[in-house]
Amino acid sequence: MKKENITIYDIAKEANVSPATVSRVLTGNAKVRPQTMRKIVEVIEKYNFRPNSLARSLLYKQSKMIGFILPDINHPFFSTLVQKSEAHALELGYTSFLCNTMNSSENESKYLQSLIEKQVDGIIYLGGRINDTDTDEDYAEEMKNVMKRIPVVFVNGQMAGVDAHIVRTDEESGIIKLVELLINLNHKKIGFVGGLKGISSTEVKKSAFIKTIKSKGLEVKEEWVLDGGFNIESGEEVAAQLLYLRERPTAVVCVNDLVAIGVIKVLTKFGLQVPENISVVGFDDVYLAKYYPPGITTVSQNYDLLGQTAINILVDLINEKEAEKETVVPTSLVLRDSCKIYSE
Amino acid sequence: MKKENITIYDIAKEANVSPATVSRVLTGNAKVRPQTMRKIVEVIEKYNFRPNSLARSLLYKQSKMIGFILPDINHPFFSTLVQKSEAHALELGYTSFLCNTMNSSENESKYLQSLIEKQVDGIIYLGGRINDTDTDEDYAEEMKNVMKRIPVVFVNGQMAGVDAHIVRTDEESGIIKLVELLINLNHKKIGFVGGLKGISSTEVKKSAFIKTIKSKGLEVKEEWVLDGGFNIESGEEVAAQLLYLRERPTAVVCVNDLVAIGVIKVLTKFGLQVPENISVVGFDDVYLAKYYPPGITTVSQNYDLLGQTAINILVDLINEKEAEKETVVPTSLVLRDSCKIYSE
DNA sequence: CTGTTAGCGCGTTCAC
DNA sequence: GTGAACGCGCTAACAG
């Protein structure tokens, strides 16, 4: 089990210098005579020596690692966001630790503990309990405890009573853009489908939807507002419900692109063409949205900006600099072919 | 910058015991009087103390971390595989470090060094240079150096001259199943599209394709075998080429599902219905394959088994147990609606 | 059952 | 410009 590691002592001995000198060439923190330096570098390369970052972190009290907490890396929204964030973190000298909670609060707690033990310098919270509208007391307590020791940034989430730094997509204005688009396209019967009660993103979107519809003097039919979930299956189920309706909406806003895909799939299957017979729009601009026929009109999350901002704020916090308490990242409308002008 | 960490010394002092005793209750490696134990646990909870795993790893010479090297977490094949593998690793007590190389060999080298410095116990190589058919000398050398210190498992890849433990999907038999299916459906003009020359997966699949076609007494037309890449865009481009042909194949085997999606998209756009006018099959059984209309017939990679096997072998190597040098994971045909019987 | 001590690998004083 | 010594937080070994 015990690995025989090469250490600076071995290097020092072979190069006839002290470990301290080896350390100096490693860090570059002090001057070393070129000749000595050359010799040391030579030995280092000979043995392919790499300093043990564990030891270094122990000493510095800095691990140069950040933890990511997210529900599921398999969801394109998260995989894209993670990829962008991670790349930016790497540029800033941080490596990333991914924690897929698989929507289990238990896992979430375990991972949180694990990240603390691993001495990560900060945590990016992409999803999980920060998405619940009703904050669980115990979780909030746990979160506060974590935050006492480690800087945390919430992305698109929040917790009641937890005073965290937040970076969030402007979901409200995104939905408004979508609804206004549909209204401008002459739609008067518009539905909102997918998402779950109690998940903040759903609530934010839904109320933005209702507000906009009403402000335009249109009606929000209860049967056109259908809960579901966030994946393709949810969209399929919700579409089935849509089909049962005596009076169907002429356009549907979906909580995200995956739901939109599910909706389009089932609607099409049963003979309702999108956008000819019904318009459907999504949210997120997942890469699929572009490819799924007919191409889904949606709102882009601005992954790059969202990820970079989150990392920048976290790093500022790590370095004990001031940072914006709440940053709102704008969205942009992406026009594709899943909606069209409504005409009787 | 310096964080004031709570240590076992603080706990020990407060509980009027020695650090060693605190350590004993932490590890459970020795008996402690219940009364003492209770007191210690109490103090630990009071301060919400967590042991520093960096220090522990330094001592044990084991980090309980594994590194994953992969091209891009945003590709559903990798995100699924990672998710399955990671979950299994976690069950075995290992946490995972993801390294997205973004198809850059430079990043790959950097990450490799970083993983060594971080003292990961093992590395799972999901993709990157192990997918090249022509092995670069320097990379092979670097890899061998890494493997001298850390166990490595290659998933669906290999390097000439590098004697690694390998877990791989039986791509050959997968392709054979696909081609035989098409032939049984009466197709006589079959193409193979996507993938890149010099990438082993492509070469394996392509030669399995050619072999099978020939063994059935059919012809392999050169213009029906088109290189491309591995994403949806590649599929689109390749489909455009297909459209130019005077004589088109009646069925196309794609190097993977994403390419199949791109192909179907463009073909459909230009009026060729799938499967009515042309049959298209993919590979991987990415979750999209199920949803992308008309539902793509493909070969499933058996992600669970692939991931678990890789982790099991790696962990065996870490524990210096014997392990299979090469494990082949079977595939299974997934029938959906993107191909049908050919009739003149 | 419990305390003392040493050392994992490294970097940073402080002398020289 | 270089070396000796200490300490980061933890646990195993050895006494008691």
XYZ file of C-alpha atoms (C1' of nucleotides) in Angstrom:
720
model
C 0.000 0.000 0.000
C 2.685 2.444 0.946
C 3.965 4.192 -2.083
C 7.586 5.173 -2.001
C 7.287 8.788 -2.909
C 10.138 10.912 -4.041
C 10.391 14.001 -1.901
C 12.421 17.147 -1.898
C 14.747 15.380 0.513
C 15.655 12.801 -2.084
C 16.195 15.505 -4.636
C 18.246 17.516 -2.166
C 20.493 14.619 -1.319
C 21.164 13.742 -4.920
C 21.889 17.353 -5.790
C 24.038 17.891 -2.706
C 21.958 20.748 -1.410
C 19.495 21.207 1.379
C 15.774 20.563 1.018
C 15.209 24.265 1.525
C 17.090 25.070 -1.634
C 15.090 22.600 -3.619
C 11.978 24.210 -2.272
C 13.290 27.549 -3.423
C 13.635 26.501 -7.007
C 10.209 24.886 -6.839
C 8.447 27.985 -5.663
C 10.742 30.576 -7.178
C 10.341 32.546 -3.994
C 14.019 33.212 -3.447
C 17.183 33.484 -5.428
C 19.331 30.488 -6.078
C 22.692 30.465 -7.784
C 22.116 29.559 -11.453
C 24.592 26.734 -11.204
C 22.882 25.199 -8.187
C 19.561 25.729 -9.826
C 20.609 23.894 -12.940
C 21.792 20.945 -10.980
C 18.579 20.741 -9.014
C 16.369 21.057 -12.055
C 18.341 18.288 -13.632
C 17.746 15.938 -10.736
C 14.091 16.874 -10.588
C 13.678 15.973 -14.211
C 15.683 12.839 -13.854
C 13.280 11.528 -11.269
C 10.272 13.236 -12.749
C 9.661 14.709 -9.379
C 6.375 16.482 -8.633
C 5.792 18.310 -5.381
C 3.042 16.921 -3.208
C 0.247 19.428 -3.304
C -1.354 17.881 -0.254
C 1.609 18.843 1.873
C 1.712 22.226 0.286
C -1.962 22.865 0.875
C -1.612 21.775 4.454
C 1.031 24.371 4.971
C -0.592 27.183 3.041
C -4.071 26.464 4.351
C -5.214 26.792 0.792
C -6.065 23.918 -1.454
C -6.656 25.815 -4.681
C -9.668 23.645 -5.229
C -13.292 24.648 -5.519
C -16.268 22.404 -5.091
C -19.329 22.368 -7.332
C -22.618 21.108 -6.030
C -25.147 20.219 -8.688
C -28.039 17.813 -9.122
C -26.949 15.975 -12.230
C -24.080 16.450 -14.627
C -26.044 14.561 -17.215
C -28.420 17.452 -17.660
C -27.144 19.626 -20.507
C -27.824 22.811 -18.597
C -25.484 21.765 -15.830
C -22.875 20.149 -17.991
C -22.554 23.294 -20.056
C -22.472 25.549 -17.051
C -19.947 23.376 -15.280
C -17.733 23.220 -18.295
C -17.657 26.991 -18.694
C -17.139 27.630 -15.010
C -14.478 25.031 -14.647
C -12.501 26.408 -17.551
C -12.553 29.855 -16.047
C -11.601 28.568 -12.621
C -8.665 26.784 -14.150
C -7.440 30.014 -15.659
C -7.483 31.493 -12.201
C -5.461 28.597 -10.857
C -8.236 26.576 -9.286
C -9.151 23.000 -9.963
C -12.664 21.779 -9.552
C -14.371 19.133 -7.573
C -17.712 18.007 -8.918
C -20.438 16.709 -6.675
C -23.446 15.161 -8.356
C -26.087 14.956 -5.711
C -28.542 13.080 -7.911
C -31.304 15.097 -6.288
C -30.722 13.524 -2.927
C -30.509 15.843 0.027
C -28.649 13.194 1.884
C -25.925 13.136 -0.751
C -25.903 16.875 -0.651
C -25.087 16.897 3.046
C -22.453 14.226 2.635
C -20.776 16.105 -0.159
C -20.835 19.304 1.814
C -18.999 17.606 4.647
C -16.612 16.011 2.227
C -15.782 19.355 0.641
C -15.035 20.817 4.025
C -12.782 17.922 4.904
C -11.015 18.292 1.617
C -10.412 21.911 2.484
C -11.780 23.345 -0.720
C -11.272 27.080 -0.844
C -14.816 27.768 -1.962
C -18.064 26.239 -3.142
C -20.211 26.970 -6.157
C -23.751 25.874 -5.550
C -25.417 25.224 -8.869
C -28.470 23.448 -7.672
C -30.131 21.342 -5.052
C -31.682 22.643 -1.907
C -31.043 26.214 -2.947
C -33.773 25.736 -5.511
C -36.515 24.997 -3.049
C -38.856 27.839 -2.289
C -39.566 26.501 1.165
C -36.300 26.374 2.958
C -35.767 23.450 5.271
C -34.577 24.683 8.648
C -31.938 22.037 9.139
C -30.491 22.527 5.701
C -30.337 26.243 6.212
C -28.540 25.684 9.490
C -26.099 23.318 7.843
C -25.510 25.771 5.048
C -24.820 28.585 7.450
C -22.306 26.438 9.247
C -20.549 25.687 6.004
C -20.538 29.332 5.052
C -18.912 30.282 8.313
C -15.816 28.510 7.112
C -15.930 28.515 3.351
C -17.116 31.123 0.887
C -20.131 29.932 -1.085
C -21.765 31.324 -4.193
C -25.300 30.351 -5.170
C -26.097 30.193 -8.840
C -29.774 30.601 -9.672
C -30.890 29.806 -6.186
C -31.328 31.043 -2.659
C -32.237 29.963 0.827
C -34.461 31.837 3.194
C -32.459 33.131 6.118
C -29.154 32.376 4.459
C -27.269 35.470 3.522
C -25.302 34.215 0.546
C -23.701 35.745 -2.478
C -25.886 35.050 -5.433
C -25.435 35.051 -9.171
C -28.595 34.517 -11.076
C -30.073 34.529 -14.499
C -32.735 37.109 -15.065
C -35.436 34.505 -15.491
C -38.212 36.983 -15.115
C -37.212 39.169 -18.031
C -36.478 36.075 -20.072
C -40.031 34.873 -19.640
C -41.383 38.318 -20.373
C -39.519 38.366 -23.666
C -40.957 35.017 -24.586
C -44.527 35.897 -23.671
C -44.369 39.240 -25.433
C -43.045 37.523 -28.495
C -45.981 35.155 -28.531
C -48.447 37.937 -27.962
C -46.903 39.921 -30.774
C -47.371 36.860 -32.890
C -51.054 37.272 -32.231
C -51.435 34.471 -29.730
C -54.153 35.016 -27.171
C -54.382 31.607 -25.605
C -51.050 30.901 -24.020
C -50.104 28.184 -21.550
C -47.213 27.580 -19.197
C -46.093 24.016 -18.620
C -43.519 22.022 -16.726
C -41.589 22.669 -13.571
C -42.496 21.837 -10.029
C -44.287 23.717 -7.321
C -41.857 24.696 -4.612
C -38.883 25.021 -6.917
C -37.952 28.660 -7.099
C -37.094 28.762 -10.764
C -40.560 27.449 -11.583
C -42.270 29.923 -9.321
C -40.318 32.860 -10.652
C -41.064 31.917 -14.215
C -44.664 31.130 -13.586
C -45.403 34.394 -11.857
C -43.555 36.354 -14.529
C -45.707 34.530 -17.018
C -48.953 35.291 -15.251
C -48.003 38.887 -14.657
C -47.168 39.491 -18.283
C -50.243 37.784 -19.605
C -52.478 39.809 -17.339
C -50.726 43.061 -18.065
C -51.568 42.532 -21.686
C -55.203 42.099 -20.848
C -55.254 38.418 -21.664
C -56.592 35.573 -19.634
C -54.653 32.958 -17.696
C -56.628 29.759 -17.854
C -55.857 27.497 -14.960
C -55.969 24.396 -17.114
C -53.256 25.858 -19.323
C -50.824 26.073 -16.466
C -49.557 22.575 -15.843
C -46.940 21.348 -13.447
C -44.606 18.571 -14.419
C -40.878 18.404 -13.986
C -37.750 19.414 -15.795
C -36.854 16.627 -18.166
C -38.087 15.326 -21.474
C -40.387 12.798 -19.869
C -42.093 15.563 -17.934
C -42.717 17.357 -21.179
C -44.254 14.270 -22.683
C -46.613 13.839 -19.786
C -47.644 17.410 -19.779
C -48.278 17.327 -23.507
C -50.591 14.402 -23.005
C -52.610 16.532 -20.618
C -52.679 19.299 -23.158
C -54.173 16.923 -25.662
C -57.062 16.107 -23.384
C -58.195 19.702 -23.161
C -61.432 20.749 -24.827
C -59.914 24.086 -25.580
C -56.191 24.060 -26.161
C -53.839 27.005 -25.978
C -52.364 28.106 -29.277
C -48.974 28.625 -27.738
C -47.104 27.098 -24.817
C -44.211 28.428 -22.775
C -42.193 25.591 -21.284
C -40.188 25.833 -18.105
C -37.102 24.732 -20.004
C -35.937 23.304 -23.308
C -36.075 19.676 -22.290
C -39.711 20.004 -21.372
C -40.291 21.782 -24.672
C -38.715 18.853 -26.473
C -40.966 16.411 -24.694
C -43.995 18.526 -25.488
C -43.118 18.856 -29.144
C -42.430 15.164 -29.419
C -45.801 14.085 -28.105
C -47.780 16.821 -29.818
C -46.203 15.948 -33.144
C -46.783 12.301 -32.561
C -50.477 12.925 -32.214
C -50.701 15.042 -35.289
C -50.339 18.557 -33.957
C -47.600 20.203 -35.960
C -45.229 22.645 -34.289
C -45.347 25.518 -35.114
C -48.137 25.170 -37.671
C -50.827 24.113 -35.236
C -49.298 25.170 -31.967
C -46.319 27.283 -30.960
C -43.903 26.069 -28.307
C -41.035 27.931 -26.688
C -38.418 26.815 -24.203
C -35.840 28.220 -21.828
C -32.076 27.736 -21.365
C -30.870 27.379 -24.924
C -29.432 24.004 -24.269
C -27.442 22.862 -27.302
C -30.244 20.527 -28.221
C -32.649 23.375 -28.682
C -30.865 24.271 -31.847
C -31.045 20.794 -33.271
C -34.338 19.463 -32.150
C -36.772 19.959 -34.994
C -38.124 22.418 -35.830
C -35.484 24.266 -33.765
C -36.755 25.651 -30.512
C -37.232 29.330 -29.894
C -35.885 29.921 -26.445
C -34.021 32.198 -24.104
C -30.292 31.813 -23.721
C -28.838 31.522 -20.257
C -25.548 33.132 -21.134
C -23.560 30.269 -19.719
C -20.202 31.901 -20.163
C -21.100 35.012 -18.277
C -23.004 33.143 -15.609
C -20.142 30.746 -14.959
C -17.422 33.333 -15.078
C -19.230 35.720 -12.818
C -19.849 33.030 -10.252
C -16.204 32.041 -10.266
C -14.983 35.616 -10.129
C -17.148 36.384 -7.154
C -16.114 33.232 -5.389
C -12.453 33.963 -5.938
C -12.933 37.489 -4.660
C -14.541 36.099 -1.563
C -11.711 33.629 -1.146
C -9.270 36.500 -1.311
C -11.388 38.414 1.156
C -12.220 41.089 -1.308
C -15.550 42.826 -1.536
C -17.992 41.288 -3.974
C -21.437 42.027 -5.299
C -24.032 40.451 -3.106
C -26.339 39.725 -5.988
C -25.501 39.737 -9.647
C -28.153 39.384 -12.290
C -27.092 37.992 -15.625
C -29.217 39.057 -18.574
C -30.717 36.625 -21.013
C -31.219 36.921 -24.710
C -33.971 35.741 -26.947
C -32.994 33.077 -29.453
C -35.373 32.946 -32.352
C -35.816 29.653 -34.083
C -38.699 27.865 -35.696
C -40.957 26.491 -33.020
C -43.391 29.376 -33.007
C -45.180 31.368 -35.632
C -47.905 33.921 -36.142
C -51.293 32.751 -35.066
C -54.096 33.071 -37.541
C -57.564 31.645 -37.147
C -5.788 34.671 4.165
C -4.949 32.370 7.003
C -8.014 30.558 8.126
C -8.195 29.760 11.775
C -8.964 26.108 11.580
C -10.226 24.070 14.436
C -7.987 21.078 14.974
C -8.040 18.006 17.096
C -5.819 19.912 19.517
C -8.548 22.427 20.163
C -11.038 19.658 20.631
C -8.647 17.805 22.900
C -8.029 20.802 25.094
C -11.704 21.574 25.498
C -12.500 17.977 26.310
C -9.547 17.598 28.652
C -8.044 14.706 26.771
C -5.077 14.226 24.473
C -5.223 14.744 20.720
C -4.629 11.045 20.268
C -7.852 10.216 22.027
C -9.767 12.571 19.832
C -8.184 10.889 16.885
C -9.304 7.548 18.221
C -12.938 8.513 18.290
C -12.586 9.999 14.832
C -11.185 6.873 13.274
C -12.769 4.320 15.544
C -9.487 2.452 15.475
C -9.227 1.918 19.191
C -11.432 1.701 22.203
C -12.287 4.759 24.195
C -14.211 4.837 27.427
C -17.863 5.639 26.595
C -17.841 8.528 28.975
C -14.761 10.100 27.415
C -16.159 9.406 24.004
C -19.382 11.174 24.791
C -17.573 14.214 26.009
C -15.421 14.361 22.899
C -18.294 13.883 20.512
C -20.079 16.655 22.292
C -17.215 19.077 21.789
C -16.812 18.010 18.189
C -20.425 18.774 17.501
C -20.287 21.990 19.411
C -17.579 23.276 17.115
C -18.803 21.407 14.105
C -15.355 20.032 13.756
C -14.305 18.131 10.614
C -10.957 16.424 10.331
C -8.640 17.765 7.682
C -8.455 15.098 5.031
C -5.370 16.688 3.538
C -3.405 15.946 6.662
C -4.851 12.496 6.810
C -4.000 11.753 3.212
C -0.480 13.006 3.733
C -0.028 10.501 6.464
C -1.769 7.581 4.828
C -0.244 8.218 1.432
C -3.706 7.704 0.080
C -6.005 10.448 -1.017
C -9.099 8.385 -1.739
C -9.520 10.407 -4.882
C -9.584 9.260 -8.463
C -8.987 11.407 -11.472
C -11.023 11.232 -14.663
C -9.562 12.420 -17.907
C -12.073 13.079 -20.639
C -12.412 15.355 -23.647
C -15.663 17.096 -22.832
C -18.220 16.641 -20.107
C -20.753 18.328 -22.310
C -20.918 15.328 -24.597
C -23.748 13.097 -23.402
C -21.675 9.981 -23.837
C -19.105 11.218 -21.370
C -21.497 12.852 -18.977
C -23.449 9.629 -18.664
C -20.379 7.511 -18.300
C -18.868 9.846 -15.751
C -22.019 9.952 -13.750
C -22.274 6.184 -13.546
C -18.612 5.721 -12.765
C -18.540 8.436 -10.183
C -21.507 7.012 -8.358
C -19.855 3.636 -8.179
C -16.569 5.105 -7.043
C -18.354 6.935 -4.286
C -19.817 3.684 -3.037
C -16.299 2.370 -2.800
C -15.205 5.390 -0.827
C -13.542 7.365 -3.562
C -14.298 10.861 -4.666
C -13.708 11.969 -8.200
C -11.731 14.639 -9.872
C -12.891 15.576 -13.338
C -10.522 16.864 -15.956
C -12.062 18.224 -19.139
C -9.249 18.429 -21.605
C -11.360 20.119 -24.274
C -9.481 18.063 -26.830
C -6.227 19.798 -26.105
C -3.190 17.621 -25.613
C -1.586 20.428 -23.740
C -4.378 20.461 -21.201
C -4.130 16.743 -21.007
C -0.508 16.917 -19.947
C -1.211 19.662 -17.461
C -4.019 17.726 -15.902
C -1.920 14.623 -15.700
C 0.718 16.521 -13.760
C -1.923 18.091 -11.601
C -3.416 14.719 -10.741
C -0.021 13.446 -9.709
C 0.573 16.457 -7.518
C -2.814 15.996 -5.966
C -1.832 12.444 -5.155
C -4.894 10.821 -6.667
C -4.899 7.104 -6.034
C -5.754 6.230 -9.605
C -6.768 7.575 -12.971
C -9.617 6.640 -15.276
C -8.811 7.631 -18.810
C -12.041 8.063 -20.723
C -10.710 9.770 -23.765
C -8.079 11.917 -25.335
C -4.778 10.698 -26.614
C -5.715 7.106 -25.895
C -8.105 7.367 -28.799
C -5.486 8.107 -31.400
C -4.474 5.216 -33.559
C -1.032 6.671 -34.120
C 0.531 7.008 -30.744
C 2.677 10.050 -30.188
C 6.036 9.021 -28.741
C 6.233 11.792 -26.183
C 2.736 11.201 -24.946
C 3.383 7.509 -24.605
C 6.487 8.289 -22.625
C 4.619 10.671 -20.394
C 1.885 8.128 -19.882
C 4.353 5.449 -18.923
C 5.864 7.770 -16.386
C 2.502 8.445 -14.881
C 1.697 4.763 -14.777
C 4.875 4.025 -12.897
C 3.399 5.855 -9.984
C -0.338 5.676 -10.328
C -2.626 2.930 -11.566
C -4.431 3.903 -14.750
C -7.366 2.311 -16.531
C -8.154 3.117 -20.146
C -11.772 3.084 -21.187
C -12.354 2.511 -24.882
C -8.828 3.383 -25.814
C -5.231 2.297 -25.972
C -1.718 3.491 -26.698
C 0.856 1.628 -28.682
C 3.680 0.536 -26.445
C 1.791 1.359 -23.282
C 0.845 -1.698 -21.351
C -2.293 -0.509 -19.627
C -5.356 -2.097 -18.165
C -8.197 -1.624 -20.560
C -11.955 -1.760 -20.362
C -13.653 -1.436 -23.651
C -16.978 -1.645 -25.351
C -17.279 -4.342 -27.921
C -17.617 -1.858 -30.751
C -16.963 -4.421 -33.403
C -19.849 -6.683 -32.507
C -22.056 -3.670 -32.041
C -21.445 -2.557 -35.590
C -21.950 -6.070 -36.856
C -25.372 -6.202 -35.215
C -26.308 -2.934 -36.840
C -25.122 -3.902 -40.300
C -26.757 -7.310 -40.141
C -29.990 -5.673 -39.098
C -29.899 -3.408 -42.109
C -29.054 -6.252 -44.433
C -31.897 -8.287 -42.999
C -34.105 -5.333 -43.734
C -33.175 -5.843 -47.341
C -30.754 -2.958 -47.650
C -28.003 -3.487 -50.168
C -26.551 -0.040 -50.411
C -25.225 0.857 -47.015
C -22.927 3.698 -46.025
C -20.810 4.499 -42.990
C -20.450 8.112 -41.973
C -18.804 10.286 -39.366
C -15.766 9.830 -37.201
C -12.211 10.756 -37.911
C -9.323 8.932 -39.476
C -6.736 8.152 -36.846
C -9.209 7.838 -34.010
C -9.318 4.238 -32.950
C -13.021 4.010 -32.326
C -13.668 5.167 -35.866
C -11.198 2.735 -37.334
C -12.543 -0.194 -35.369
C -16.088 0.576 -36.356
C -15.241 1.252 -39.957
C -13.345 -1.960 -40.449
C -16.047 -3.951 -38.706
C -18.460 -2.311 -41.085
C -16.440 -3.123 -44.177
C -15.787 -6.653 -43.055
C -19.430 -7.374 -42.434
C -20.615 -5.821 -45.669
C -18.126 -7.834 -47.669
C -18.832 -11.056 -45.827
C -22.428 -10.707 -46.951
C -21.351 -10.364 -50.523
C -22.298 -6.725 -50.766
C -20.297 -3.844 -52.062
C -18.588 -1.084 -50.107
C -18.737 2.029 -52.201
C -16.000 4.423 -51.327
C -18.257 7.436 -51.688
C -20.587 5.987 -49.095
C -17.885 5.988 -46.464
C -17.494 9.544 -45.314
C -15.328 10.969 -42.576
C -16.560 13.780 -40.419
C -16.384 14.087 -36.699
C -18.355 13.135 -33.647
C -20.884 15.845 -33.025
C -24.158 16.964 -34.512
C -22.499 19.474 -36.824
C -20.342 16.733 -38.273
C -23.472 14.786 -39.036
C -24.972 17.759 -40.789
C -21.948 18.226 -42.973
C -21.734 14.600 -43.859
C -25.419 14.519 -44.734
C -24.860 17.387 -47.123
C -22.265 15.282 -48.901
C -24.689 12.404 -49.037
C -27.193 14.630 -50.779
C -24.737 15.426 -53.545
C -24.291 11.813 -54.512
C -25.702 10.578 -57.814
C -26.442 7.286 -56.229
C -27.264 7.413 -52.556
C -27.131 4.573 -50.062
C -30.488 3.391 -48.774
C -29.157 3.053 -45.261
C -26.437 4.748 -43.283
C -24.544 3.607 -40.215
C -23.292 6.581 -38.197
C -20.256 6.533 -35.984
C -22.398 7.670 -33.076
C -25.821 9.002 -32.192
C -24.929 12.661 -32.401
C -23.767 12.233 -35.957
C -26.947 10.317 -36.681
C -28.952 13.218 -35.341
C -27.135 15.657 -37.577
C -27.633 13.394 -40.554
C -31.329 12.950 -39.911
C -31.787 16.647 -39.398
C -30.290 17.665 -42.703
C -31.753 14.803 -44.680
C -35.213 15.593 -43.371
C -34.745 19.242 -44.046
C -34.099 18.486 -47.683
C -37.072 16.241 -48.017
C -35.637 12.813 -47.443
C -37.773 11.168 -44.781
C -36.185 8.890 -42.222
C -36.868 5.988 -42.266
C -39.250 6.119 -45.239
C -36.667 7.179 -47.785
C -33.477 6.311 -46.012
C -32.597 4.363 -42.902
C -30.172 5.762 -40.362
C -28.675 4.060 -37.315
C -26.406 5.376 -34.596
C -24.170 4.163 -31.805
C -23.972 4.789 -28.035
C -27.615 5.053 -27.098
C -27.193 8.494 -25.740
C -30.397 9.576 -24.003
C -31.226 11.778 -26.954
C -31.404 8.830 -29.277
C -34.656 7.878 -27.686
C -36.197 11.290 -28.088
C -34.909 12.555 -31.356
C -37.554 11.839 -33.937
C -38.194 9.308 -35.217
C -36.247 7.631 -32.398
C -32.862 6.339 -33.394
C -32.057 2.686 -33.683
C -28.694 2.273 -32.097
C -26.395 0.144 -30.004
C -26.287 0.680 -26.279
C -22.944 1.157 -24.616
C -23.955 -0.355 -21.314
C -22.785 2.643 -19.360
C -23.379 1.122 -15.982
C -21.313 -1.933 -16.627
C -18.605 -0.026 -18.425
C -18.235 2.493 -15.633
C -18.437 0.015 -12.821
C -15.971 -2.340 -14.378
C -13.481 0.439 -14.940
C -13.775 1.571 -11.343
C -13.573 -1.962 -9.977
C -10.434 -2.681 -11.912
C -8.864 0.586 -10.898
C -9.631 -0.022 -7.252
C -8.181 -3.513 -7.496
C -5.031 -2.047 -8.961
C -4.911 0.541 -6.217
C -5.112 -2.245 -3.678
C -2.452 -4.136 -5.535
C -4.743 -6.958 -6.425
C -4.677 -8.807 -9.694
C -7.006 -7.460 -12.344
C -8.075 -8.408 -15.850
C -5.777 -6.839 -18.357
C -8.525 -6.323 -20.853
C -12.234 -6.466 -20.250
C -14.711 -6.325 -23.079
C -18.164 -5.031 -22.300
C -20.924 -6.299 -24.563
C -23.356 -4.037 -26.326
C -27.005 -4.489 -27.063
C -29.100 -3.506 -29.998
C -31.763 -0.915 -29.300
C -34.502 -0.983 -31.871
C -36.332 2.221 -32.548
C -37.819 3.838 -35.604
C -35.044 5.236 -37.723
C -34.775 2.277 -40.050
C -37.186 0.112 -41.932
C -37.422 -2.549 -44.583
C -36.156 -1.449 -47.951
C -38.406 -1.955 -50.895
C -37.850 -0.648 -54.372
C -8.039 2.840 28.181
C -5.097 7.103 27.526
C -1.023 10.412 26.863
C 3.502 11.407 24.545
C 6.091 11.504 20.562
C 7.384 11.284 15.955
C 6.784 11.993 11.147
C 3.946 12.255 6.564
C 6.169 16.420 2.528
C 6.652 20.925 2.140
C 7.872 26.060 2.703
C 9.398 29.647 5.638
C 11.562 31.802 9.114
C 16.214 32.750 11.009
C 20.886 32.337 11.149
C 25.211 32.018 8.739
C 23.010 32.370 -1.561
C 22.309 28.464 1.511
C 21.195 25.249 5.566
C 18.813 23.918 10.069
C 14.721 23.782 12.397
C 9.941 24.252 13.000
C 5.047 23.533 12.104
C 0.731 22.767 9.044
C -3.223 18.572 11.154
C -3.382 14.086 11.788
C -2.572 9.133 13.348
C 0.344 5.042 14.643
C 3.521 3.300 17.807
C 4.905 3.034 22.191
C 4.534 3.635 26.951
C 2.053 3.812 30.999
